């Protein structure tokens, strides 16, 4: 710090993240989703072309590209490329940060060199906290990349020192705080660890600025939605080049697609999950007057939201999108599958948005270091926390930790955490608790705990589970998908703490023999991920819900009886009504209804039958 | 007689359908005839009409792939699907379509290879039975 202003100033709900590696991007995304304005300063420039040069694994590349797109399109992230942090003034909570642009040659050259201020472009931003995320950067990474050297340069330059060296055992900055409050450091050495480091350091910054959450962000504005109900279907098909073996395959598909009556456009794009592709889709929608889109890409689970966003930005309803999974087993992208998809797409209807209130508290299950760390971080970020310490967990967790290198310190660190938790006004601890019932969805869960014979019902928006003991029982009770060997399934390689159900996270995984710092960081990172949901007052829910045609309903109670979520009831009018916010969109009621009076939106019988009928056409 | 390549239609729940991709990623399956996948949010939505339409459109085999009963994301989805499939089998019998052409599989959610195994089983059955009687009837008409 060159100068310290001592007078008290109110803190600012914005953060500078320096370095757009995996940790930097994840930190920026988590903070932005948790209600903070983010300036992401990157020495190089970002784009899938750069990624493609560096990354050989197609799978990782696709995930990275999607992450980059999320960064580029986020409303609360300002991406400042070819620039570095040059000066920091002010006090913790209210820093004045000077960001200067650098020339392309300097960007790729020696990064450690302190550059002299000259006539170059400079930008001043006021933020509450700073995160330095050097390290494994896909743009500049090389096998011999010296993480420690870069950190040393940083600390010399800005006059702070990295704390926690003693326990971190040669991994500087692993605990992520510095001698300067409000300045944090994310260390990373691999892609998966990078995103954990990013989420964890984001949680630290969010704890530091908890009171200023949401003060500087504004809601994203969309153009008014175009009315498509009167229009003839006009479909655009966009395919990811990486799913096609060659030009010949594409032209074969194109020729057959041209014969389909409603398909107005078919294009292949280099990367379906790049900002360039999104731009193309958006402009095609406006220029060609498309009113339905078929996207052929990999991993629809992760990519669907991105394409929906592109549609919304171009003024189309999000549900006018059909995804074809180009990598599905046994499912080829060919003339027939495209024809079947087009038949369904023609009949897609725009759907009304449904939102649900988020219960701004979290349930943390476990009693190990990472669970304690997760609970504490969530509480410090301003959320109510229920900490359920599982029965007999004590016997298992420490024995695992005893094998690790920081053996002697564990009980000390754990006691310190427990002390902080015991005194924390936002944390309620349930020791020896057994979970007897669990239901709900992201933003609104209900859990029944049995605590020494007493039943306690808790309402919460998210769940963080520590892996380990009773995992099998928990997975069954909470319907958490697991892999063949019983580990929790974590579908996104770059979000290693996110479980396969929305709003559920794990905070340590059994395949890593976690030491003290790793456990603490994993717990905090889970809290960082959880905050992206808890920070929102409302969560947009799926519009794929069942709707009763009250004209046809004869109140036979079949749907009331069969709905697994008890969302169907007989309304005042004497006919069935399904509450949209309670409906989870399984469609069981549709098959139960003897009068065919119920329709599941987006999967109507008409759409399914049209898709099947298209199998026959030739 | 020319080589018979059966057409198989699969109704998958979103969780299963997503995981078929996981399987494909981990090991490339040499699949001769592609399975026509119809995605449903939950297999509990399946109705006899969907299965019959699939056969009417030329399917030689139809299967439903949902999660294991105890772990169904929609609690009763797989159990509901099972009941519907049993009922539909009776309809098929009355129509003179072999009931072996229809099956419900409760698959491990995270193992794409199980989906491939189910698909291969249905292809095998259809091969053994030959083209669907509906197809033959259509040709004769």
XYZ file of C-alpha atoms in Angstrom:
759
model
C 0.000 0.000 0.000
C 1.558 3.245 -1.009
C -0.728 5.437 1.042
C -3.211 4.614 3.732
C -6.257 6.716 4.220
C -7.375 6.109 7.744
C -10.702 7.863 7.871
C -13.731 5.617 7.959
C -15.506 5.304 4.661
C -18.463 3.161 3.827
C -17.529 0.023 1.963
C -18.372 -0.607 -1.662
C -20.200 -3.654 -3.039
C -17.762 -4.169 -5.877
C -14.659 -6.319 -6.308
C -11.662 -6.259 -8.623
C -10.593 -9.733 -9.685
C -7.133 -9.630 -11.242
C -6.407 -12.591 -13.484
C -8.980 -14.408 -15.573
C -7.660 -17.915 -15.158
C -10.040 -20.590 -14.008
C -9.953 -19.340 -10.413
C -10.390 -15.737 -11.486
C -13.317 -16.483 -13.772
C -15.029 -18.638 -11.149
C -14.510 -16.017 -8.446
C -15.931 -13.345 -10.757
C -18.968 -15.453 -11.660
C -19.726 -16.477 -8.082
C -19.404 -12.917 -6.808
C -21.529 -11.537 -9.626
C -24.216 -14.144 -8.996
C -24.060 -13.348 -5.285
C -24.899 -9.698 -5.916
C -21.557 -7.942 -6.330
C -20.271 -5.805 -9.160
C -17.071 -7.329 -10.545
C -14.215 -5.847 -12.578
C -12.299 -8.746 -14.082
C -8.853 -7.543 -15.114
C -6.918 -9.818 -17.435
C -3.409 -9.405 -18.771
C -4.215 -11.167 -22.017
C -7.422 -11.333 -23.968
C -10.117 -13.952 -23.769
C -11.747 -15.982 -26.457
C -12.315 -19.554 -27.443
C -9.603 -19.273 -30.077
C -7.115 -18.775 -27.269
C -8.552 -21.683 -25.332
C -8.490 -23.925 -28.356
C -4.764 -23.365 -28.761
C -4.053 -24.399 -25.207
C -6.435 -27.153 -24.356
C -6.322 -30.489 -26.050
C -9.214 -32.159 -24.229
C -12.429 -31.457 -26.067
C -14.526 -32.006 -22.956
C -12.615 -29.493 -20.838
C -12.534 -27.078 -23.728
C -16.335 -27.188 -24.039
C -16.790 -26.544 -20.328
C -14.236 -23.737 -20.410
C -15.815 -22.142 -23.392
C -19.208 -22.151 -21.683
C -17.676 -20.596 -18.576
C -16.012 -17.904 -20.619
C -19.294 -17.128 -22.297
C -20.985 -16.799 -18.931
C -18.283 -14.310 -17.879
C -18.546 -12.323 -21.092
C -22.316 -12.050 -20.992
C -22.835 -11.453 -17.280
C -24.603 -8.260 -16.468
C -22.508 -7.529 -13.368
C -19.065 -8.417 -14.737
C -16.996 -5.840 -16.501
C -14.201 -7.566 -18.383
C -11.082 -5.420 -18.783
C -8.710 -7.175 -21.148
C -5.030 -6.490 -21.884
C -4.715 -4.686 -18.593
C -3.210 -5.020 -15.137
C -3.777 -3.537 -11.707
C -1.270 -0.695 -11.395
C -2.057 0.982 -8.142
C -4.182 0.520 -5.053
C -5.119 3.416 -2.779
C -7.644 3.829 -0.023
C -8.814 1.699 2.859
C -10.197 -1.849 3.109
C -13.772 -1.758 1.916
C -13.089 1.332 -0.168
C -10.130 0.951 -2.468
C -9.341 3.161 -5.415
C -7.784 0.822 -7.968
C -5.953 2.029 -11.051
C -6.128 -0.352 -13.971
C -3.810 0.299 -16.897
C -3.838 -1.206 -20.322
C -0.746 -2.941 -21.597
C 0.471 -3.514 -25.104
C 0.166 -6.904 -26.693
C 3.910 -7.546 -26.590
C 4.129 -6.737 -22.918
C 1.145 -8.948 -22.232
C 2.803 -12.066 -23.509
C 6.262 -11.209 -22.245
C 7.648 -10.977 -18.755
C 4.686 -10.402 -16.530
C 6.700 -9.692 -13.428
C 8.152 -6.474 -14.751
C 6.619 -3.447 -13.095
C 5.607 -1.124 -15.871
C 6.112 2.575 -15.686
C 3.097 4.783 -15.993
C 3.140 6.605 -19.279
C 0.564 7.934 -21.699
C -1.244 4.585 -21.753
C -4.922 4.285 -21.011
C -5.752 4.178 -17.365
C -8.974 3.453 -15.608
C -9.870 4.069 -11.989
C -12.421 1.944 -10.205
C -13.694 2.081 -6.636
C -14.166 -1.322 -5.038
C -14.558 -2.854 -1.596
C -12.135 -5.711 -2.091
C -9.493 -7.117 -4.427
C -8.786 -10.664 -5.432
C -5.514 -11.614 -7.044
C -5.907 -14.796 -9.032
C -2.596 -15.485 -10.706
C -1.483 -18.973 -11.454
C -2.730 -21.558 -13.869
C -4.032 -19.389 -16.620
C -5.026 -21.154 -19.784
C -3.676 -18.281 -21.838
C -0.248 -17.993 -20.347
C 0.226 -21.340 -18.662
C 3.268 -23.362 -19.375
C 4.622 -26.417 -17.666
C 7.217 -24.350 -15.864
C 4.856 -21.649 -14.744
C 6.146 -20.207 -11.500
C 3.186 -19.530 -9.258
C 5.309 -18.613 -6.257
C 7.343 -16.090 -8.212
C 4.272 -14.286 -9.441
C 2.843 -14.143 -5.939
C 6.135 -12.797 -4.593
C 6.093 -10.083 -7.227
C 2.544 -9.212 -6.308
C 3.279 -8.964 -2.623
C 6.350 -6.800 -3.197
C 4.496 -4.565 -5.565
C 1.516 -3.890 -3.359
C 3.145 -4.243 0.004
C 1.125 -7.018 1.554
C 2.201 -10.454 2.637
C 0.549 -13.786 2.301
C -0.705 -15.283 5.511
C -0.960 -18.850 6.578
C 2.376 -20.022 5.224
C 2.988 -22.129 8.265
C 0.090 -24.505 7.827
C 0.078 -24.330 4.091
C 3.345 -26.243 3.795
C 5.005 -24.640 0.838
C 1.810 -23.685 -0.921
C 1.771 -19.947 -0.451
C -1.561 -18.253 -0.267
C -3.545 -21.418 0.111
C -5.529 -19.861 2.916
C -6.192 -16.977 0.595
C -5.946 -14.045 2.973
C -3.177 -11.463 3.067
C -1.816 -9.112 5.690
C -4.061 -6.464 4.146
C -7.765 -6.844 4.985
C -9.864 -6.729 1.838
C -7.132 -8.145 -0.396
C -7.295 -11.847 -1.115
C -5.284 -14.293 -3.156
C -6.544 -17.360 -4.976
C -3.976 -20.043 -5.489
C -4.537 -22.767 -8.009
C -2.616 -25.513 -9.667
C -5.146 -27.450 -11.726
C -8.454 -26.796 -13.409
C -10.649 -28.437 -10.763
C -8.661 -26.989 -7.883
C -8.756 -23.653 -9.646
C -12.490 -23.367 -9.601
C -12.601 -24.417 -5.946
C -9.983 -21.779 -5.142
C -12.073 -19.256 -7.081
C -15.335 -20.065 -5.294
C -13.561 -20.047 -1.953
C -11.853 -16.693 -2.439
C -15.157 -15.294 -3.725
C -16.764 -16.409 -0.464
C -14.026 -14.599 1.486
C -14.616 -11.359 -0.397
C -18.381 -11.792 0.022
C -17.920 -12.248 3.772
C -15.839 -9.082 3.862
C -18.486 -7.079 1.965
C -21.572 -8.942 3.221
C -23.457 -5.761 4.078
C -22.968 -4.235 0.640
C -24.371 -7.185 -1.265
C -26.687 -6.134 -4.067
C -25.902 -2.425 -3.701
C -24.288 -1.954 -7.111
C -25.941 -4.470 -9.356
C -28.918 -3.914 -11.544
C -31.256 -6.377 -13.121
C -30.582 -7.382 -16.667
C -32.944 -5.817 -19.159
C -34.365 -7.805 -22.047
C -36.105 -6.549 -25.153
C -39.877 -7.007 -25.121
C -40.892 -10.520 -26.035
C -41.998 -11.005 -29.614
C -45.440 -12.504 -30.127
C -45.030 -15.635 -32.206
C -48.393 -17.311 -31.738
C -49.807 -16.051 -35.029
C -46.656 -16.738 -37.053
C -45.856 -19.770 -39.180
C -43.007 -21.801 -37.601
C -39.648 -20.535 -38.859
C -36.854 -22.683 -37.450
C -33.120 -22.022 -37.367
C -30.829 -25.008 -36.804
C -27.359 -24.372 -35.352
C -24.849 -27.174 -35.005
C -21.535 -27.336 -33.228
C -18.752 -28.125 -35.698
C -17.085 -30.350 -33.168
C -19.901 -32.840 -33.314
C -19.519 -33.362 -37.042
C -16.777 -35.480 -38.474
C -16.360 -33.518 -41.703
C -17.874 -31.156 -44.273
C -19.500 -34.068 -46.032
C -21.483 -35.028 -42.967
C -22.668 -31.461 -42.568
C -23.724 -31.090 -46.182
C -25.574 -34.390 -45.948
C -27.526 -33.178 -42.944
C -28.080 -29.768 -44.538
C -29.546 -31.267 -47.676
C -32.027 -33.347 -45.751
C -32.874 -30.451 -43.434
C -33.673 -28.212 -46.388
C -36.517 -30.533 -47.267
C -38.136 -29.896 -43.907
C -40.903 -27.389 -44.377
C -40.332 -25.143 -41.357
C -36.550 -25.051 -41.352
C -35.474 -21.681 -42.712
C -31.817 -21.861 -41.865
C -29.182 -24.450 -41.012
C -25.670 -23.465 -40.005
C -22.628 -24.984 -38.406
C -20.714 -22.834 -35.949
C -17.118 -23.359 -34.802
C -18.070 -23.391 -31.128
C -21.699 -23.431 -30.106
C -20.880 -22.148 -26.638
C -18.837 -19.118 -27.705
C -19.958 -15.499 -27.627
C -19.467 -15.400 -31.402
C -21.990 -18.219 -31.825
C -24.460 -16.495 -29.523
C -24.122 -13.298 -31.535
C -24.757 -15.231 -34.718
C -27.850 -16.933 -33.283
C -29.203 -13.604 -32.054
C -28.648 -11.809 -35.329
C -30.137 -14.719 -37.277
C -33.239 -14.538 -35.106
C -33.731 -10.850 -35.854
C -32.583 -10.809 -39.473
C -34.317 -13.955 -40.664
C -37.301 -13.622 -38.377
C -36.692 -17.024 -36.799
C -39.262 -17.946 -34.180
C -37.897 -21.340 -33.092
C -34.301 -22.522 -32.633
C -32.778 -26.000 -32.641
C -29.341 -26.111 -31.037
C -27.201 -29.179 -31.620
C -24.422 -29.239 -29.061
C -22.900 -31.381 -26.374
C -23.913 -31.355 -22.731
C -27.432 -29.820 -22.980
C -27.672 -29.725 -19.200
C -24.941 -27.126 -18.998
C -25.566 -25.326 -22.269
C -29.336 -25.035 -22.442
C -29.425 -21.990 -20.158
C -26.876 -20.190 -22.355
C -28.917 -20.704 -25.508
C -32.114 -19.751 -23.702
C -30.374 -16.537 -22.716
C -29.480 -15.830 -26.352
C -33.117 -16.304 -27.339
C -34.307 -13.986 -24.570
C -31.772 -11.332 -25.613
C -33.140 -11.519 -29.142
C -36.707 -11.124 -27.920
C -37.789 -14.747 -28.175
C -39.339 -16.749 -25.357
C -36.818 -19.121 -23.743
C -38.991 -22.137 -24.384
C -38.894 -21.762 -28.156
C -35.604 -23.652 -28.027
C -35.050 -27.338 -28.720
C -31.742 -28.954 -27.807
C -30.310 -32.024 -29.472
C -27.582 -33.743 -27.550
C -25.000 -34.444 -30.191
C -22.958 -36.697 -27.943
C -25.652 -38.924 -26.559
C -25.016 -42.642 -26.659
C -26.652 -44.296 -29.619
C -28.189 -41.032 -30.722
C -26.786 -39.844 -33.997
C -27.415 -36.454 -35.523
C -28.853 -37.501 -38.824
C -31.708 -36.675 -41.127
C -34.209 -38.679 -39.065
C -33.333 -37.216 -35.666
C -33.399 -33.712 -37.113
C -36.762 -34.371 -38.751
C -38.194 -35.679 -35.483
C -36.849 -32.700 -33.567
C -38.179 -30.248 -36.127
C -41.624 -31.818 -35.868
C -41.640 -31.191 -32.136
C -40.054 -27.744 -32.445
C -42.758 -26.569 -34.835
C -45.270 -27.066 -32.033
C -43.308 -25.428 -29.208
C -45.219 -22.730 -27.351
C -43.868 -19.704 -25.505
C -44.292 -20.223 -21.751
C -44.874 -17.769 -18.950
C -42.108 -17.264 -16.408
C -42.661 -18.749 -12.952
C -40.575 -17.650 -9.992
C -40.233 -18.963 -6.473
C -39.148 -17.232 -3.276
C -35.714 -18.227 -2.011
C -35.509 -19.118 1.668
C -32.309 -17.325 2.584
C -30.868 -19.903 4.923
C -28.749 -22.986 4.421
C -28.460 -26.473 5.849
C -24.952 -27.857 6.324
C -24.674 -31.569 7.076
C -21.480 -32.889 8.594
C -19.056 -32.286 11.419
C -15.682 -32.334 9.732
C -13.456 -29.330 9.081
C -14.984 -28.577 5.707
C -18.556 -28.626 7.038
C -17.584 -26.302 9.869
C -15.820 -24.004 7.438
C -18.833 -23.987 5.091
C -21.245 -23.164 7.914
C -19.062 -20.362 9.210
C -18.551 -18.793 5.804
C -22.268 -18.873 4.970
C -23.078 -17.256 8.312
C -20.375 -14.623 7.815
C -21.901 -13.852 4.432
C -25.074 -12.998 6.311
C -27.204 -16.125 5.869
C -28.916 -18.151 8.587
C -27.269 -21.561 8.914
C -28.455 -24.854 10.356
C -25.519 -27.130 11.066
C -26.606 -30.749 11.430
C -23.838 -32.839 12.884
C -24.561 -36.394 11.938
C -24.683 -39.169 14.489
C -21.393 -41.021 14.960
C -19.730 -38.859 12.346
C -16.975 -38.149 14.861
C -15.671 -41.687 14.595
C -15.086 -41.590 10.885
C -13.980 -38.141 9.859
C -10.970 -37.635 12.131
C -9.453 -41.000 11.311
C -9.359 -39.974 7.679
C -7.745 -36.703 8.578
C -5.246 -38.294 10.928
C -3.384 -39.688 7.995
C -2.711 -36.257 6.580
C 0.394 -34.236 7.000
C -0.969 -31.592 9.340
C -2.038 -34.215 11.831
C -1.113 -32.295 14.977
C -2.980 -29.116 14.085
C -6.335 -30.619 13.230
C -7.920 -30.651 16.634
C -6.626 -27.147 17.328
C -8.067 -25.765 14.094
C -11.308 -27.641 14.622
C -11.695 -26.343 18.146
C -11.103 -22.803 16.934
C -13.792 -23.195 14.277
C -16.217 -24.779 16.740
C -15.689 -21.892 19.128
C -16.498 -19.352 16.407
C -19.568 -21.352 15.411
C -20.834 -21.683 18.980
C -20.714 -17.919 19.404
C -22.170 -17.063 16.006
C -25.657 -15.536 16.154
C -26.572 -16.878 12.728
C -25.681 -20.540 13.274
C -27.893 -23.119 14.963
C -26.125 -26.388 15.716
C -27.963 -29.692 15.944
C -25.590 -32.284 17.294
C -26.370 -35.986 16.927
C -29.026 -35.142 14.397
C -30.550 -37.683 12.061
C -32.358 -36.595 8.921
C -35.711 -38.351 8.698
C -37.437 -36.498 5.894
C -36.371 -34.286 3.030
C -38.213 -32.548 0.194
C -38.186 -29.425 -1.949
C -36.115 -27.854 -4.697
C -33.374 -25.240 -5.133
C -34.335 -22.187 -3.097
C -36.908 -23.988 -1.002
C -36.101 -27.192 0.843
C -37.782 -28.720 3.887
C -35.838 -31.079 6.131
C -37.031 -32.941 9.197
C -34.341 -33.638 11.758
C -34.618 -36.069 14.588
C -32.617 -34.671 17.468
C -32.613 -36.909 20.562
C -36.130 -38.045 19.773
C -37.451 -34.555 19.006
C -38.539 -33.870 15.441
C -37.487 -30.490 14.094
C -38.649 -29.125 10.741
C -36.226 -26.783 8.971
C -36.845 -24.636 5.900
C -33.810 -23.664 3.848
C -32.760 -22.649 0.349
C -29.643 -24.755 -0.134
C -27.947 -27.880 1.209
C -24.241 -28.505 1.713
C -23.283 -32.084 2.515
C -19.935 -33.302 3.665
C -18.944 -36.550 2.028
C -18.193 -39.504 4.192
C -20.221 -41.350 6.795
C -23.870 -42.205 6.195
C -23.428 -41.071 2.630
C -25.425 -43.993 1.257
C -28.400 -43.310 3.533
C -28.257 -39.594 2.816
C -28.039 -40.076 -0.941
C -31.113 -42.306 -0.865
C -33.136 -40.057 1.407
C -32.216 -36.822 -0.381
C -32.305 -38.355 -3.879
C -28.737 -37.334 -4.639
C -27.440 -39.161 -7.719
C -24.316 -41.185 -7.030
C -21.753 -42.888 -9.224
C -21.312 -46.649 -9.448
C -18.898 -46.658 -6.502
C -21.219 -44.633 -4.299
C -19.570 -41.213 -4.588
C -21.814 -38.212 -5.148
C -22.189 -37.470 -8.837
C -20.702 -34.110 -9.747
C -21.700 -33.518 -13.352
C -19.648 -30.429 -14.189
C -15.892 -30.985 -14.164
C -15.317 -27.275 -13.640
C -17.783 -26.997 -10.758
C -16.520 -29.906 -8.669
C -18.636 -29.060 -5.613
C -22.003 -28.858 -7.372
C -24.104 -31.992 -7.039
C -26.487 -33.164 -9.718
C -29.506 -31.473 -8.111
C -29.897 -27.697 -8.054
C -29.103 -26.016 -4.767
C -27.103 -28.944 -3.392
C -23.356 -28.897 -2.913
C -20.723 -31.100 -1.343
C -17.852 -29.711 0.637
C -15.199 -32.379 0.573
C -14.781 -35.311 -1.618
C -13.445 -38.643 -0.676
C -11.013 -38.938 -3.558
C -8.791 -36.273 -2.099
C -6.993 -36.909 1.124
C -7.775 -33.425 2.284
C -5.475 -31.625 4.669
C -6.472 -28.743 6.910
C -6.199 -25.976 4.352
C -7.841 -27.994 1.570
C -10.741 -28.898 3.869
C -11.254 -25.308 4.909
C -11.036 -24.072 1.339
C -13.449 -26.724 0.046
C -15.955 -25.861 2.757
C -15.690 -22.164 2.046
C -15.940 -22.782 -1.697
C -19.187 -24.709 -1.182
C -20.464 -21.706 0.778
C -19.393 -19.483 -2.131
C -21.359 -21.602 -4.581
C -24.374 -21.722 -2.247
C -24.396 -17.926 -1.936
C -25.110 -17.649 -5.668
C -28.579 -19.023 -4.846
C -29.113 -17.596 -1.369
C -28.268 -14.060 -2.512
C -31.306 -14.012 -4.768
C -34.736 -13.167 -3.400
C -36.428 -15.044 -6.171
C -35.304 -17.890 -8.351
C -36.755 -18.389 -11.778
C -38.336 -21.832 -11.757
C -38.985 -24.077 -14.689
C -42.107 -23.155 -16.632
C -42.518 -26.811 -17.540
C -45.561 -27.476 -15.366
C -48.837 -29.337 -15.660
C -51.976 -27.325 -16.345
C -55.539 -28.568 -15.908
C -58.135 -27.745 -18.520
C -60.951 -26.998 -16.132
C -63.576 -27.443 -18.865
C -62.740 -31.128 -19.109
C -61.957 -31.887 -15.471
C -64.602 -33.991 -13.700
C -62.838 -33.843 -10.317
C -62.152 -37.592 -10.251
C -59.161 -36.960 -7.953
C -56.755 -39.124 -9.993
C -54.216 -36.280 -10.182
C -54.722 -35.338 -6.541
C -53.998 -38.941 -5.582
C -51.043 -39.539 -7.915
C -49.087 -36.270 -7.682
C -45.892 -37.134 -5.782
C -45.585 -33.519 -4.607
C -49.199 -32.973 -3.503
C -49.393 -30.018 -5.853
C -52.830 -30.932 -7.211
C -55.968 -30.089 -5.265
C -59.632 -29.489 -5.939
C -60.122 -25.731 -6.204
C -63.108 -23.661 -5.160
C -64.608 -24.099 -8.600
C -64.953 -27.813 -7.872
C -62.315 -28.887 -10.370
C -58.634 -29.738 -10.081
C -55.996 -27.022 -9.906
C -52.220 -27.556 -9.931
C -50.185 -24.884 -8.176
C -47.430 -23.902 -10.671
C -44.803 -23.102 -8.023
C -45.338 -26.506 -6.399
C -45.423 -28.480 -9.651
C -42.123 -30.094 -10.556
C -43.145 -30.973 -14.083
C -42.948 -34.757 -13.999
C -46.237 -35.232 -15.861
C -47.377 -38.195 -13.766
C -50.777 -36.480 -13.409
C -51.072 -36.286 -17.200
C -50.837 -40.035 -17.566
C -53.145 -40.516 -14.571
C -55.936 -38.275 -15.884
C -58.632 -40.410 -17.558
C -60.129 -37.397 -19.336
C -56.842 -36.158 -20.845
C -57.656 -32.843 -19.204
C -54.091 -32.161 -18.070
C -51.274 -30.960 -20.260
C -47.591 -30.863 -19.376
C -46.200 -27.706 -20.939
C -43.253 -28.152 -23.318
C -43.958 -31.914 -23.416
C -47.544 -31.937 -24.606
C -48.939 -35.110 -26.096
C -49.335 -33.219 -29.346
C -45.611 -32.446 -29.416
C -44.571 -35.993 -28.469
C -46.894 -37.615 -30.988
C -45.699 -35.273 -33.749
C -42.119 -36.189 -32.933
C -42.981 -39.890 -33.139
C -44.983 -39.475 -36.333
C -41.933 -37.894 -37.965
C -40.122 -41.200 -37.499
C -42.384 -42.690 -40.152
C -42.146 -39.997 -42.803
C -39.610 -40.667 -45.491
C -34.520 -61.048 -47.773
C -32.564 -57.858 -47.266
C -30.695 -57.143 -44.082
C -33.061 -56.089 -41.301
C -31.932 -53.150 -39.197
C -34.491 -52.654 -36.435
C -35.750 -49.231 -35.425
C -35.761 -48.788 -31.659
C -37.411 -45.901 -29.832
C -36.365 -45.012 -26.288
C -38.359 -42.853 -23.910
C -35.900 -41.410 -21.420
C -36.278 -39.213 -18.396
C -34.100 -36.096 -18.467
C -31.764 -37.516 -15.856
C -31.247 -40.711 -17.802
C -31.032 -38.994 -21.145
C -28.365 -36.671 -19.779
C -26.369 -39.569 -18.517
C -26.416 -41.475 -21.751
C -24.066 -38.729 -22.873
C -21.763 -39.419 -19.954
C -21.506 -42.986 -21.134
C -20.790 -41.961 -24.658
C -18.059 -39.678 -23.465
C -16.284 -42.308 -21.458
C -16.375 -44.949 -24.127
C -17.357 -44.769 -27.719
C -19.984 -47.362 -28.432
C -20.058 -48.876 -31.832
C -23.783 -48.576 -32.287
C -25.073 -49.875 -35.576
C -28.626 -48.612 -35.511
C -29.189 -45.370 -33.651
C -31.841 -45.409 -30.971
C -34.458 -42.708 -31.470
C -34.556 -40.977 -28.117
C -37.688 -39.154 -26.990
C -36.855 -37.035 -23.984
C -39.478 -36.763 -21.254
C -38.961 -34.825 -18.030
C -39.933 -38.013 -16.186
C -40.837 -41.434 -17.505
C -43.908 -41.290 -15.254
C -45.456 -39.257 -18.028
C -45.413 -42.195 -20.461
C -48.789 -43.202 -21.795
C -49.986 -46.133 -23.886
C -50.689 -43.733 -26.751
C -47.001 -42.785 -27.001
C -45.903 -46.404 -27.222
C -48.593 -47.274 -29.751
C -47.706 -44.246 -31.857
C -44.063 -45.353 -31.864
C -45.057 -48.780 -33.185
C -47.435 -47.221 -35.695
C -44.571 -45.040 -36.941
C -42.428 -48.047 -37.674
C -40.648 -48.921 -34.446
C -39.619 -52.568 -34.057
C -38.844 -52.141 -30.383
C -39.689 -49.571 -27.729
C -38.220 -49.116 -24.285
C -38.542 -46.779 -21.368
C -35.405 -45.862 -19.434
C -35.795 -44.287 -16.025
C -33.775 -44.157 -12.848
C -33.744 -46.870 -10.181
C -37.027 -46.991 -8.217
C -35.577 -45.901 -4.909
C -33.698 -42.990 -6.415
C -36.262 -41.613 -8.843
C -35.985 -37.842 -8.832
C -39.732 -37.658 -9.185
C -40.321 -40.141 -6.386
C -42.846 -42.330 -8.202
C -41.863 -41.792 -11.823
C -40.318 -45.169 -12.515
C -43.005 -47.062 -10.607
C -45.713 -45.239 -12.577
C -43.919 -45.982 -15.838
C -43.643 -49.658 -14.959
C -47.403 -49.889 -14.394
C -48.148 -48.101 -17.664
C -45.806 -50.385 -19.584
C -47.388 -53.518 -18.095
C -50.790 -52.188 -19.133
C -49.567 -51.293 -22.620
C -48.137 -54.799 -23.030
C -51.681 -56.144 -22.661
C -52.824 -53.796 -25.413
C -49.963 -54.954 -27.642
C -50.968 -58.564 -27.090
C -54.514 -57.799 -28.207
C -53.114 -56.071 -31.281
C -50.963 -59.073 -32.104
C -47.653 -57.348 -31.375
C -45.132 -59.389 -29.399
C -44.862 -58.008 -25.866
C -41.086 -58.613 -25.890
C -40.820 -55.593 -28.144
C -41.650 -53.358 -25.190
C -39.725 -53.048 -21.938
C -39.133 -50.709 -19.018
C -35.625 -50.466 -17.589
C -34.717 -48.992 -14.241
C -31.158 -47.957 -14.887
C -28.418 -46.717 -12.662
C -28.576 -42.968 -13.174
C -24.922 -42.393 -13.612
C -23.902 -45.228 -15.855
C -24.299 -44.449 -19.501
C -23.189 -47.966 -20.330
C -26.354 -49.378 -18.780
C -28.390 -47.370 -21.235
C -26.351 -48.779 -24.093
C -26.838 -52.290 -22.723
C -30.608 -51.732 -22.590
C -30.594 -50.425 -26.156
C -28.565 -53.385 -27.356
C -30.932 -55.783 -25.614
C -33.917 -54.247 -27.425
C -32.129 -54.340 -30.769
C -31.282 -57.998 -30.154
C -34.891 -58.842 -29.333
C -36.212 -56.992 -32.385
C -33.669 -58.751 -34.593
C -34.800 -62.125 -33.305
C -38.461 -61.279 -33.834
C -38.012 -59.632 -37.214
C -39.842 -56.505 -38.393
C -42.841 -55.434 -36.337
C -46.145 -57.092 -37.356
C -47.554 -53.611 -37.939
C -45.004 -53.045 -40.683
C -45.867 -56.364 -42.305
C -49.554 -55.536 -42.123
C -48.914 -52.137 -43.697
C -46.992 -53.715 -46.556
C -49.736 -56.226 -47.162
C -52.396 -53.539 -47.254
